[in-house]
Amino acid sequence: MYRVASIGGDGIGPEIIREGKKVLDATGETYGFDIEWHDFDIGADRYLRTGEVLTEDDLHELGKFRAIYFGAIGDKRVAPGILEKGILLRIRFHFDQYVNLRPIRMLSGTVTPLAGKGPEDIDFVVVRENTEDFYVGIGSRFRGFQKTTLSVERELYHAEFNLDIESDADELAYQIGVVSREGAARVIEYAFELARTRKKKLTSVDKANVLSEIYGLWREVFSEQAKKYPDVTTEFSFVDAITMWFVKNPEWFDVVVTPNMFGDIITDLGAMIQGGLGLAPGGNINPGGTSMFEPIHGSAPKYRGLGIANPMATIWAGSLLLDHLGEHQAGAAIINALEKTIADGVVTRDMGGSASTSAVGDYVSQAIRGS
Ligand code: IPM
Ligand code: MN
């Protein structure tokens, strides 16, 4: 018996989570375990009703679970950033979910926009650092600032670029990225361990040629860790270059480890090459704590309630959740069932079909029962 928290959230979130739970329940029946779901009312509706985004009490209650199944948040009635930062990022940071695991794998039967590439070429995992970098929230905006206000930044700019930013700027903003030795080491170590279970090749992403302080440290930590894993082949790639290689030669990659913001960007690209955002899942993992599994797409408010949203990314996130709980066989069964469902043409509009959200969930569940 597993106890799992679930947060449907906003937009299409509740619909896709409903299908995900359906599939996980069917998987449990077939593979001999039960899931006891604990639903949390978190998202725009509650915020508009009560003014609460995420309370200390919510965090305390969520902390009692090893896994959270998460739909999507974001709603037009709420200013951008409030729910994203107040719910999704807050959970990631609060529970120190330092690994954001994002498989980029083309399931058989899906269509990639990359000509001449197939499932044998597109099968890697991005390990995105999930608690540092430009996501730490340190920054400010200044209007009519004084000469003395920004001495540290001023020196930095003078030293590097010889710019006199006080002279005529009447407004400026800055945001600081942070990489710590420990923060980089733990996620890089996770990626090396993962690479060991796969093809033993690990690519590190950075921009150390320009942002040499933070990504210089990242690179240094990567090189140190690499010494502990002589059996894993390593390489570095600058983030701009890797976007090019993802498109041109996706078959080069096995495990890719990246700082937070670059990971955000390259995994949307990854989602596209694997067949679309409707298929891309993610896990926010704290190996010793509370982890959270979600589709990487957003809440798509305009499709809410129409029954046409693709639940496959969420169902796949359910497979990652089972993997995390140690139910590897059951997790793999979900992937096989997704491939069967795609092969049988039971897919939503975004994948060229006409099946409803719930018809996909039903079909995947049946496929699992028959497995
Ligand atoms: C993602 C999303 C989030 C992120 C947003 C919604 C805060 O884009 O999970 O990739 O930037 O990490
Ligand atoms: Mn993103």
Short mmCIF file of C-alpha atoms and ligand atoms in Angstrom, two decimals:
data_model
loop_
_atom_site.label_atom_id
_atom_site.label_comp_id
_atom_site.label_asym_id
_atom_site.label_seq_id
_atom_site.Cartn_x
_atom_site.Cartn_y
_atom_site.Cartn_z
CA MET A 1 0.00 0.00 0.00
CA TYR A 2 1.29 3.40 -0.97
CA ARG A 3 -0.06 6.73 0.19
CA VAL A 4 0.30 9.36 -2.52
CA ALA A 5 -0.67 13.06 -2.44
CA SER A 6 -2.34 14.49 -5.50
CA ILE A 7 -2.74 18.08 -6.65
CA GLY A 8 -4.85 18.54 -9.77
CA GLY A 9 -4.32 22.29 -9.84
CA ASP A 10 -5.61 24.57 -12.59
CA GLY A 11 -6.81 24.43 -16.19
CA ILE A 12 -6.57 20.92 -17.58
CA GLY A 13 -4.68 19.78 -14.46
CA PRO A 14 -7.60 18.01 -12.73
CA GLU A 15 -8.64 16.19 -15.95
CA ILE A 16 -5.22 14.81 -16.70
CA ILE A 17 -4.56 13.85 -13.08
CA ARG A 18 -7.88 11.95 -13.06
CA GLU A 19 -6.63 9.83 -15.98
CA GLY A 20 -3.21 9.40 -14.40
CA LYS A 21 -4.77 8.12 -11.18
CA LYS A 22 -6.99 5.78 -13.18
CA VAL A 23 -3.94 4.29 -14.87
CA LEU A 24 -1.95 4.02 -11.65
CA ASP A 25 -4.87 2.28 -9.94
CA ALA A 26 -5.14 -0.20 -12.83
CA THR A 27 -1.39 -0.77 -12.60
CA GLY A 28 -1.67 -1.43 -8.88
CA GLU A 29 -4.44 -3.99 -9.43
CA THR A 30 -2.31 -5.81 -11.97
CA TYR A 31 1.00 -5.63 -10.11
CA GLY A 32 -0.30 -6.22 -6.62
CA PHE A 33 -0.28 -2.91 -4.78
CA ASP A 34 -2.82 -0.32 -3.70
CA ILE A 35 -2.56 3.43 -3.83
CA GLU A 36 -4.37 5.49 -1.22
CA TRP A 37 -4.85 8.92 -2.75
CA HIS A 38 -4.90 12.11 -0.69
CA ASP A 39 -6.23 14.99 -2.77
CA PHE A 40 -5.17 18.54 -2.00
CA ASP A 41 -7.17 21.58 -3.02
CA ILE A 42 -4.33 23.81 -4.17
CA GLY A 43 -4.39 26.22 -7.10
CA ALA A 44 -6.04 29.32 -8.52
CA ASP A 45 -9.58 28.58 -7.32
CA ARG A 46 -8.55 28.30 -3.74
CA TYR A 47 -6.28 31.33 -4.04
CA LEU A 48 -9.14 33.44 -5.39
CA ARG A 49 -11.48 32.13 -2.73
CA THR A 50 -9.25 32.38 0.34
CA GLY A 51 -6.15 34.36 -0.67
CA GLU A 52 -3.96 31.38 0.23
CA VAL A 53 -1.40 30.14 -2.29
CA LEU A 54 0.32 27.44 -0.26
CA THR A 55 0.20 27.45 3.53
CA GLU A 56 2.64 26.15 6.12
CA ASP A 57 -0.04 23.63 6.94
CA ASP A 58 -0.18 22.41 3.31
CA LEU A 59 3.58 21.94 3.33
CA HIS A 60 3.43 20.12 6.63
CA GLU A 61 0.73 17.77 5.31
CA LEU A 62 2.47 17.21 1.95
CA GLY A 63 5.66 16.39 3.84
CA LYS A 64 4.00 13.23 5.14
CA PHE A 65 4.13 11.69 1.65
CA ARG A 66 7.01 10.26 -0.33
CA ALA A 67 5.35 11.20 -3.58
CA ILE A 68 3.10 13.96 -4.88
CA TYR A 69 1.28 13.57 -8.18
CA PHE A 70 0.94 17.02 -9.66
CA GLY A 71 -1.20 18.23 -12.59
CA ALA A 72 -0.55 21.83 -13.59
CA ILE A 73 -0.97 25.34 -12.25
CA GLY A 74 -1.50 28.72 -13.91
CA ASP A 75 -4.68 30.67 -14.45
CA LYS A 76 -5.51 33.86 -16.36
CA ARG A 77 -7.31 35.36 -13.37
CA VAL A 78 -4.06 35.40 -11.38
CA ALA A 79 -1.01 37.51 -12.28
CA PRO A 80 1.78 35.45 -13.84
CA GLY A 81 4.32 34.17 -11.34
CA ILE A 82 2.15 34.06 -8.24
CA LEU A 83 1.03 30.45 -8.59
CA GLU A 84 4.13 29.26 -10.46
CA LYS A 85 6.49 30.60 -7.82
CA GLY A 86 4.11 30.25 -4.88
CA ILE A 87 3.16 26.63 -5.53
CA LEU A 88 5.39 24.77 -7.98
CA LEU A 89 8.72 26.37 -7.14
CA ARG A 90 7.83 26.57 -3.45
CA ILE A 91 7.25 22.80 -3.33
CA ARG A 92 10.44 22.08 -5.28
CA PHE A 93 12.50 24.27 -2.94
CA HIS A 94 10.76 23.44 0.32
CA PHE A 95 11.20 19.71 -0.16
CA ASP A 96 14.68 20.21 -1.59
CA GLN A 97 13.76 18.29 -4.75
CA TYR A 98 17.18 18.89 -6.19
CA VAL A 99 16.88 16.59 -9.19
CA ASN A 100 14.48 17.41 -11.99
CA LEU A 101 14.48 14.23 -14.03
CA ARG A 102 13.19 14.64 -17.57
CA PRO A 103 13.32 11.69 -19.94
CA ILE A 104 13.52 12.61 -23.62
CA ARG A 105 12.41 9.43 -25.27
CA MET A 106 10.52 8.95 -28.47
CA LEU A 107 7.94 6.23 -27.92
CA SER A 108 7.38 3.95 -30.88
CA GLY A 109 4.51 5.16 -33.03
CA THR A 110 5.00 8.85 -32.24
CA VAL A 111 6.11 11.45 -34.75
CA THR A 112 9.19 13.59 -34.31
CA PRO A 113 9.77 16.76 -36.35
CA LEU A 114 13.36 15.55 -36.88
CA ALA A 115 13.61 14.01 -40.33
CA GLY A 116 15.22 10.59 -40.41
CA LYS A 117 15.27 10.10 -36.64
CA GLY A 118 13.34 7.43 -34.75
CA PRO A 119 12.90 5.90 -31.31
CA GLU A 120 16.36 4.32 -31.52
CA ASP A 121 17.91 7.80 -31.87
CA ILE A 122 15.88 9.74 -29.33
CA ASP A 123 16.29 8.18 -25.91
CA PHE A 124 18.12 10.11 -23.25
CA VAL A 125 17.49 11.70 -19.86
CA VAL A 126 18.02 15.28 -18.79
CA VAL A 127 18.94 15.69 -15.13
CA ARG A 128 18.12 19.31 -14.36
CA GLU A 129 19.40 20.89 -11.14
CA ASN A 130 16.23 22.10 -9.44
CA THR A 131 17.05 24.34 -6.46
CA GLU A 132 19.71 26.87 -7.49
CA ASP A 133 20.95 29.00 -10.39
CA PHE A 134 18.72 31.90 -11.50
CA TYR A 135 15.77 30.32 -9.70
CA VAL A 136 16.92 31.33 -6.21
CA GLY A 137 14.94 34.57 -6.42
CA ILE A 138 17.66 37.06 -5.51
CA GLY A 139 17.22 40.25 -7.44
CA SER A 140 15.90 43.78 -7.44
CA ARG A 141 14.59 46.58 -9.56
CA PHE A 142 15.75 50.14 -9.10
CA ARG A 143 14.33 53.38 -10.36
CA GLY A 144 16.21 56.66 -10.02
CA PHE A 145 18.90 54.88 -8.05
CA GLN A 146 21.81 56.66 -6.37
CA LYS A 147 25.41 56.39 -7.37
CA THR A 148 26.15 54.43 -4.23
CA THR A 149 23.19 52.05 -4.39
CA LEU A 150 24.76 49.37 -6.48
CA SER A 151 28.42 49.51 -5.66
CA VAL A 152 28.97 45.77 -5.91
CA GLU A 153 27.28 45.44 -9.27
CA ARG A 154 28.94 48.62 -10.44
CA GLU A 155 32.37 47.25 -9.69
CA LEU A 156 31.52 44.03 -11.38
CA TYR A 157 30.38 45.76 -14.54
CA HIS A 158 33.33 48.12 -14.53
CA ALA A 159 35.73 45.27 -14.12
CA GLU A 160 34.31 43.10 -16.84
CA PHE A 161 32.82 45.40 -19.40
CA ASN A 162 33.91 48.87 -18.41
CA LEU A 163 30.36 50.17 -18.48
CA ASP A 164 29.32 53.19 -16.51
CA ILE A 165 25.86 52.01 -15.62
CA GLU A 166 25.10 54.92 -13.31
CA SER A 167 25.47 57.55 -15.94
CA ASP A 168 22.13 57.62 -17.66
CA ALA A 169 20.16 54.57 -16.63
CA ASP A 170 17.13 55.68 -14.69
CA GLU A 171 15.89 52.18 -14.12
CA LEU A 172 17.62 48.87 -13.85
CA ALA A 173 17.05 45.36 -12.63
CA TYR A 174 19.34 42.52 -11.73
CA GLN A 175 18.90 38.89 -10.81
CA ILE A 176 21.62 36.74 -9.38
CA GLY A 177 22.36 33.12 -10.20
CA VAL A 178 23.82 30.92 -7.51
CA VAL A 179 25.65 27.62 -7.80
CA SER A 180 27.02 26.04 -4.65
CA ARG A 181 29.63 23.30 -4.52
CA GLU A 182 27.25 21.02 -2.58
CA GLY A 183 24.29 21.87 -4.78
CA ALA A 184 26.20 21.06 -7.95
CA ALA A 185 27.91 17.98 -6.50
CA ARG A 186 24.74 16.20 -5.39
CA VAL A 187 22.89 16.54 -8.69
CA ILE A 188 25.98 15.70 -10.74
CA GLU A 189 26.51 12.63 -8.59
CA TYR A 190 22.90 11.59 -9.21
CA ALA A 191 23.51 11.96 -12.94
CA PHE A 192 26.69 9.86 -12.83
CA GLU A 193 24.85 7.12 -10.93
CA LEU A 194 22.05 7.21 -13.49
CA ALA A 195 24.54 7.08 -16.36
CA ARG A 196 26.00 3.93 -14.78
CA THR A 197 22.63 2.22 -15.13
CA ARG A 198 22.39 3.25 -18.81
CA LYS A 199 24.95 3.65 -21.58
CA LYS A 200 27.58 5.21 -19.31
CA LYS A 201 27.83 8.49 -21.10
CA LEU A 202 27.27 11.83 -19.38
CA THR A 203 27.16 15.30 -20.93
CA SER A 204 27.46 18.40 -18.73
CA VAL A 205 25.80 21.61 -19.91
CA ASP A 206 27.02 25.10 -18.97
CA LYS A 207 28.02 28.47 -20.31
CA ALA A 208 31.38 28.62 -18.60
CA ASN A 209 32.89 30.58 -21.48
CA VAL A 210 30.86 33.66 -20.53
CA LEU A 211 29.22 33.16 -17.11
CA SER A 212 32.53 31.92 -15.84
CA GLU A 213 31.98 32.39 -12.11
CA ILE A 214 28.94 30.24 -11.52
CA TYR A 215 29.40 27.79 -14.37
CA GLY A 216 33.15 27.72 -13.80
CA LEU A 217 32.36 26.25 -10.38
CA TRP A 218 29.82 23.86 -11.94
CA ARG A 219 32.45 22.63 -14.39
CA GLU A 220 35.06 22.23 -11.67
CA VAL A 221 32.70 20.15 -9.56
CA PHE A 222 31.78 18.03 -12.60
CA SER A 223 35.45 17.33 -13.32
CA GLU A 224 36.06 16.31 -9.71
CA GLN A 225 33.06 13.98 -9.69
CA ALA A 226 34.16 12.47 -13.01
CA LYS A 227 37.28 11.11 -11.31
CA LYS A 228 35.05 8.92 -9.13
CA TYR A 229 33.39 7.42 -12.23
CA PRO A 230 36.18 6.37 -14.58
CA ASP A 231 33.76 3.93 -16.26
CA VAL A 232 31.53 6.79 -17.46
CA THR A 233 32.50 8.72 -20.60
CA THR A 234 32.07 12.47 -20.09
CA GLU A 235 31.87 15.57 -22.22
CA PHE A 236 31.02 19.25 -21.84
CA SER A 237 28.65 21.16 -24.02
CA PHE A 238 27.79 24.84 -23.98
CA VAL A 239 24.06 25.38 -23.76
CA ASP A 240 23.73 27.14 -27.10
CA ALA A 241 25.59 24.33 -28.83
CA ILE A 242 23.56 21.59 -27.18
CA THR A 243 20.31 22.98 -28.61
CA MET A 244 21.87 22.47 -32.00
CA TRP A 245 23.06 18.91 -31.25
CA PHE A 246 19.68 17.88 -29.77
CA VAL A 247 18.21 18.59 -33.19
CA LYS A 248 21.04 17.37 -35.38
CA ASN A 249 22.36 14.35 -33.44
CA PRO A 250 20.04 13.36 -30.58
CA GLU A 251 21.51 9.85 -30.70
CA TRP A 252 24.73 11.17 -29.15
CA PHE A 253 23.08 11.70 -25.79
CA ASP A 254 22.42 9.32 -22.94
CA VAL A 255 22.36 11.35 -19.71
CA VAL A 256 22.65 15.14 -19.73
CA VAL A 257 23.19 17.10 -16.51
CA THR A 258 22.45 20.81 -16.46
CA PRO A 259 22.05 23.82 -14.21
CA ASN A 260 18.47 24.83 -13.53
CA MET A 261 17.65 27.50 -16.09
CA PHE A 262 19.38 25.89 -19.05
CA GLY A 263 17.57 22.69 -18.06
CA ASP A 264 14.24 24.51 -18.22
CA ILE A 265 14.98 25.66 -21.75
CA ILE A 266 16.51 22.53 -23.25
CA THR A 267 13.80 20.23 -21.92
CA ASP A 268 11.09 22.11 -23.82
CA LEU A 269 13.21 21.51 -26.91
CA GLY A 270 13.59 17.88 -25.81
CA ALA A 271 9.82 17.57 -25.46
CA MET A 272 9.37 18.71 -29.05
CA ILE A 273 11.88 16.29 -30.52
CA GLN A 274 10.37 13.37 -28.60
CA GLY A 275 6.96 14.08 -30.11
CA GLY A 276 5.41 17.08 -28.36
CA LEU A 277 4.75 18.71 -25.02
CA GLY A 278 1.75 16.43 -24.52
CA LEU A 279 4.16 13.54 -24.02
CA ALA A 280 6.87 14.97 -21.78
CA PRO A 281 6.94 13.98 -18.09
CA GLY A 282 9.15 15.11 -15.24
CA GLY A 283 10.07 14.07 -11.74
CA ASN A 284 11.17 16.50 -9.02
CA ILE A 285 13.19 14.22 -6.84
CA ASN A 286 14.61 14.34 -3.38
CA PRO A 287 15.97 10.82 -3.01
CA GLY A 288 15.49 10.90 0.76
CA GLY A 289 12.35 13.03 1.03
CA THR A 290 9.13 14.08 -0.64
CA SER A 291 9.27 13.97 -4.45
CA MET A 292 6.80 15.29 -7.02
CA PHE A 293 5.85 13.97 -10.46
CA GLU A 294 4.22 16.09 -13.14
CA PRO A 295 3.79 16.63 -16.85
CA ILE A 296 6.22 19.36 -17.89
CA HIS A 297 3.54 21.25 -19.81
CA GLY A 298 1.34 23.91 -18.21
CA SER A 299 -2.35 24.21 -17.40
CA ALA A 300 -3.55 25.06 -20.95
CA PRO A 301 -6.59 27.01 -19.66
CA LYS A 302 -8.23 27.28 -23.06
CA TYR A 303 -8.67 23.50 -23.22
CA ARG A 304 -10.05 23.18 -19.70
CA GLY A 305 -13.17 21.07 -19.46
CA LEU A 306 -13.28 20.17 -23.15
CA GLY A 307 -12.08 16.62 -22.65
CA ILE A 308 -9.44 16.93 -25.36
CA ALA A 309 -6.26 17.39 -23.32
CA ASN A 310 -3.58 14.76 -23.81
CA PRO A 311 -3.08 12.87 -20.52
CA MET A 312 -0.03 10.92 -21.75
CA ALA A 313 2.63 13.16 -20.16
CA THR A 314 0.83 12.83 -16.83
CA ILE A 315 0.43 9.07 -17.23
CA TRP A 316 4.14 8.80 -18.03
CA ALA A 317 4.88 10.94 -14.95
CA GLY A 318 2.94 8.25 -13.06
CA SER A 319 5.40 5.72 -14.41
CA LEU A 320 8.27 7.80 -13.02
CA LEU A 321 6.41 7.95 -9.70
CA LEU A 322 6.18 4.15 -9.56
CA ASP A 323 9.86 3.86 -10.44
CA HIS A 324 10.59 6.16 -7.54
CA LEU A 325 8.58 3.94 -5.20
CA GLY A 326 10.60 0.96 -6.40
CA GLU A 327 7.82 -0.53 -8.58
CA HIS A 328 10.06 -0.74 -11.64
CA GLN A 329 8.16 -3.48 -13.43
CA ALA A 330 4.89 -1.62 -13.02
CA GLY A 331 6.53 1.61 -14.17
CA ALA A 332 7.80 -0.09 -17.31
CA ALA A 333 4.36 -1.61 -17.94
CA ILE A 334 2.91 1.89 -18.19
CA ILE A 335 5.39 2.85 -20.90
CA ASN A 336 4.54 -0.33 -22.84
CA ALA A 337 0.84 0.39 -22.45
CA LEU A 338 1.37 3.92 -23.75
CA GLU A 339 3.17 2.52 -26.80
CA LYS A 340 0.34 0.07 -27.43
CA THR A 341 -2.22 2.86 -27.09
CA ILE A 342 -0.33 4.99 -29.58
CA ALA A 343 0.09 2.05 -31.97
CA ASP A 344 -3.67 1.44 -31.80
CA GLY A 345 -4.32 5.06 -32.67
CA VAL A 346 -6.09 5.98 -29.44
CA VAL A 347 -4.55 9.44 -29.22
CA THR A 348 -5.79 12.99 -28.67
CA ARG A 349 -5.94 15.74 -31.26
CA ASP A 350 -2.47 17.13 -30.61
CA MET A 351 -1.14 13.73 -31.76
CA GLY A 352 -3.37 13.60 -34.81
CA GLY A 353 -6.21 11.54 -33.33
CA SER A 354 -9.66 12.23 -31.98
CA ALA A 355 -9.75 10.29 -28.71
CA SER A 356 -10.93 12.10 -25.59
CA THR A 357 -8.81 12.58 -22.49
CA SER A 358 -10.71 9.88 -20.62
CA ALA A 359 -10.75 7.46 -23.59
CA VAL A 360 -6.94 7.55 -23.56
CA GLY A 361 -6.88 6.88 -19.81
CA ASP A 362 -9.33 4.00 -20.22
CA TYR A 363 -7.38 2.46 -23.07
CA VAL A 364 -4.02 2.66 -21.29
CA SER A 365 -5.63 1.10 -18.20
CA GLN A 366 -7.04 -1.76 -20.28
CA ALA A 367 -3.67 -2.31 -21.91
CA ILE A 368 -2.10 -2.65 -18.49
CA ARG A 369 -4.75 -5.09 -17.30
CA GLY A 370 -4.01 -7.17 -20.38
CA SER A 371 -0.24 -7.07 -19.86
C1 IPM B 1 8.92 23.87 -15.81
C2 IPM B 1 8.19 25.18 -15.79
C3 IPM B 1 8.50 25.91 -14.48
C4 IPM B 1 9.99 26.17 -14.45
C5 IPM B 1 7.70 27.20 -14.25
C6 IPM B 1 6.22 27.01 -14.41
C7 IPM B 1 8.01 27.78 -12.89
O1 IPM B 1 8.50 25.94 -16.91
O2 IPM B 1 8.64 23.03 -14.94
O3 IPM B 1 9.77 23.66 -16.67
O4 IPM B 1 10.45 27.20 -14.95
O5 IPM B 1 10.71 25.34 -13.92
MN MN B 2 9.79 24.87 -18.33
#
